[in-house]
Coordinates of C-alpha atoms in Angstrom, one line a residue:
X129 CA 19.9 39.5 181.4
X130 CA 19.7 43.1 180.5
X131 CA 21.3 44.0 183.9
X132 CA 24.3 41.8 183.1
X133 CA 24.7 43.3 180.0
X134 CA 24.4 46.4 181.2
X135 CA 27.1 45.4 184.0
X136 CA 29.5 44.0 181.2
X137 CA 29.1 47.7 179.1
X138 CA 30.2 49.5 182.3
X139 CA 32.7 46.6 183.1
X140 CA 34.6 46.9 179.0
X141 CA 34.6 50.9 179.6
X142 CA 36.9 50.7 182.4
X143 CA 39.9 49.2 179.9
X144 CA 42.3 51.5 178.8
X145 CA 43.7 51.0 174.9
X146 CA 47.1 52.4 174.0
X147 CA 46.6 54.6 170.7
X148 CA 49.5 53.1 169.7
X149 CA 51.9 49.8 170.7
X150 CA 55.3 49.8 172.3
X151 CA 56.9 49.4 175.7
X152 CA 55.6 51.0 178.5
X153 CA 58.9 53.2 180.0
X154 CA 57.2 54.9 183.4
X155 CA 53.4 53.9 185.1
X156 CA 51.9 56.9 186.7
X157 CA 49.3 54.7 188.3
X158 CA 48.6 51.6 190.6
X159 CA 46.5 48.9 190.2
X160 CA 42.6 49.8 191.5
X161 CA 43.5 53.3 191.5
X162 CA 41.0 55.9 190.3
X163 CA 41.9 59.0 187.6
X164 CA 40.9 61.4 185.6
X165 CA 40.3 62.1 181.7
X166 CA 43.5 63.3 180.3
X167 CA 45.2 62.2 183.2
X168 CA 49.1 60.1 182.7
X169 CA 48.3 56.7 183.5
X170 CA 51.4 55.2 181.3
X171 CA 53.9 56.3 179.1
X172 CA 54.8 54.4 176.1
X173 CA 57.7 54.3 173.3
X174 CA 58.1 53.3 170.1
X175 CA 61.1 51.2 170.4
X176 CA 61.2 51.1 167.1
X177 CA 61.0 54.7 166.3
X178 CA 64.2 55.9 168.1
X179 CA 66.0 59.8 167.4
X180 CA 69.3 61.2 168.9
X181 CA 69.9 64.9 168.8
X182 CA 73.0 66.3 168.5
X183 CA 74.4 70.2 168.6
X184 CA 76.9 71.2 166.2
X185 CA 78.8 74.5 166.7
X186 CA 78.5 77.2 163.5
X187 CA 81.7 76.4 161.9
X188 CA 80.7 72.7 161.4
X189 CA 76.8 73.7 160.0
X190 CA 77.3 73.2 156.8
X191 CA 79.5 70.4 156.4
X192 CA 76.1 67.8 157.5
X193 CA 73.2 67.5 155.2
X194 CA 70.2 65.8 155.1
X195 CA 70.2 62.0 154.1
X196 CA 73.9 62.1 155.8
X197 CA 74.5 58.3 157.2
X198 CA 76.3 58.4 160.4
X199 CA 77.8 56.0 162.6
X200 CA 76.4 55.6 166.6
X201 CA 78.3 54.1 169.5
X202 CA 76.6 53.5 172.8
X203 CA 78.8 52.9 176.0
X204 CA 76.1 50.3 177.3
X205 CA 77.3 48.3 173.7
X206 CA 81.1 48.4 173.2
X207 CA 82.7 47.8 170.4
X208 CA 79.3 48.0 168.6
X209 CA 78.1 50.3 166.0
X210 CA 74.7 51.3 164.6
X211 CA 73.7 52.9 161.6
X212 CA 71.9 56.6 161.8
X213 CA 70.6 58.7 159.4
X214 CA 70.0 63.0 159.5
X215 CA 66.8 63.3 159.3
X216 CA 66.4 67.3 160.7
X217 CA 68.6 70.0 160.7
X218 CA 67.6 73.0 162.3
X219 CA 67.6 76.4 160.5
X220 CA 68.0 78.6 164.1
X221 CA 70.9 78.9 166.1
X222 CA 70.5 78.1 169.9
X223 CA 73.0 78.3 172.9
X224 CA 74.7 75.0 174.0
X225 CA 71.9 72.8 176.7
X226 CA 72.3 73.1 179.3
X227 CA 73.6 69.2 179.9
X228 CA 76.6 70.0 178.3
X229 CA 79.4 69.8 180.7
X230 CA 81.7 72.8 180.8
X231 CA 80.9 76.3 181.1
X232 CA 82.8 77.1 178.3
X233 CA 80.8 74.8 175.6
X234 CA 77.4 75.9 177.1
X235 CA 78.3 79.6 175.9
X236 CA 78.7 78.8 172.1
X237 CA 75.6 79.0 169.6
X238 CA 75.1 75.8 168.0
X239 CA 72.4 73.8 166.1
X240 CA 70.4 70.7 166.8
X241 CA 70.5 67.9 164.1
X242 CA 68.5 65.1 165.0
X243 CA 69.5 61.7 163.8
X244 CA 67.0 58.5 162.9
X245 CA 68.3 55.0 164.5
X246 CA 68.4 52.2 162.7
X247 CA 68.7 49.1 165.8
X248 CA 68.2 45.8 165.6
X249 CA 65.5 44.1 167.9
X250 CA 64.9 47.3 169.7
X251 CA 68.0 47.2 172.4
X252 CA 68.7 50.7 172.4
X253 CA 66.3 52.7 175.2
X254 CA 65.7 56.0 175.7
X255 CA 68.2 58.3 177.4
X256 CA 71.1 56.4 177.1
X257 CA 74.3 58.7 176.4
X258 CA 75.6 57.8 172.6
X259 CA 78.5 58.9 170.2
X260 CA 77.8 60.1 166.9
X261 CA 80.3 59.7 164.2
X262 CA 80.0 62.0 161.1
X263 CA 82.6 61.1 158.5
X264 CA 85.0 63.2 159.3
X265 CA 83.4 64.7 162.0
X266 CA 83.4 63.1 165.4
X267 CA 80.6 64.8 167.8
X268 CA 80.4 63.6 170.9
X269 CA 76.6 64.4 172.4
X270 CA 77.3 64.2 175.9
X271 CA 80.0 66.0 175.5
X272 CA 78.6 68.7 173.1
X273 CA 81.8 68.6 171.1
X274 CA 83.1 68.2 168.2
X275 CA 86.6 66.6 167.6
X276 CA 88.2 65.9 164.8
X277 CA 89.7 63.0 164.2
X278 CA 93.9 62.5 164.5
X279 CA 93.8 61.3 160.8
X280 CA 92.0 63.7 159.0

C-alpha cells in the first residue's frame, strides 16, 4: 500500500497547473513528450484581458488623455463596434514599427498609447488587425495613421 501511494505521488507530480485560466493560443509540446523546468509547454491568454496599441504621430500627443473612451472596429466583425478605453500613454517618443506599411510613415517619431477592450463573450483574439476611433481622431493601427475625418 505504501508503494501505491508512493506511485500515485509520482503519478499527481507529472500534471501541469496553469497559474492562471484562459485559452490556450499555441502548444509547444505533444502528448508523452518529455521537458524541462522553465521549458514552454503552452501558452495561454486571458481572453478577457485584451489591449491594442496604437502610435500616434507628435502633433496629435496631446489631443488623447488617459480615461479617453474610444471606439474599435475589427474587419473580422463588420459593422460592429466595441468600446476601448486609454489606459497608457507613453512619455518617450519612438520611430514608427516597423509593421507599418510605407517607408514614409516608418520614418516619423510617434508614441504608443495602448487601449483596454471591453468585448463581449471574449470574440476578439489576439493579433487580429483593428481600427481605433478617437473622437475626432481616426487612427488606423495597421495603417499607422492618422486621418481626420471629412466632417471635422
Amino acid at each position: 500500500e505504501a508503494a501505491l501511494e508512493m506511485i500515485n505521488l509520482q503519478l499527481e507530480k507529472t500534471n501541469i497547473y496553469a497559474p492562471i485560466s484562459g485559452v490556450v493560443l499555441s502548444k509547444s509540446i505533444e502528448t508523452g513528450e518529455m521537458i524541462s523546468a522553465g521549458y514552454t509547454a503552452l501558452t495561454i491568454g486571458d481572453l478577457s484581458n485584451l489591449t491594442v496599441t496604437v502610435y500616434l504621430p507628435e502633433n496629435r500627443y496631446g489631443q488623447v488623455n488617459l480615461g479617453d473612451l474610444a471606439e474599435l472596429s475589427i474587419d473580422s466583425f463588420p459593422g460592429e463596434t466595441f468600446e476601448a478605453e486609454v489606459i497608457y500613454i507613453s512619455d518617450q517618443a519612438e520611430y514608427t514599427p516597423r509593421n507599418v506599411q510605407t517607408q514614409e510613415e516608418r520614418q516619423n517619431t510617434v508614441y504608443a498609447v495602448r487601449l483596454s477592450v471591453k468585448q463581449p463573450a471574449g470574440i476578439l483574439k489576439p493579433g487580429m488587425p483593428a481600427d481605433v476611433i478617437f473622437y475626432p481622431w481616426t487612427i488606423q493601427k495597421e495603417a499607422g495613421s492618422i486621418q481626420q475625418p471629412a466632417s471635422w
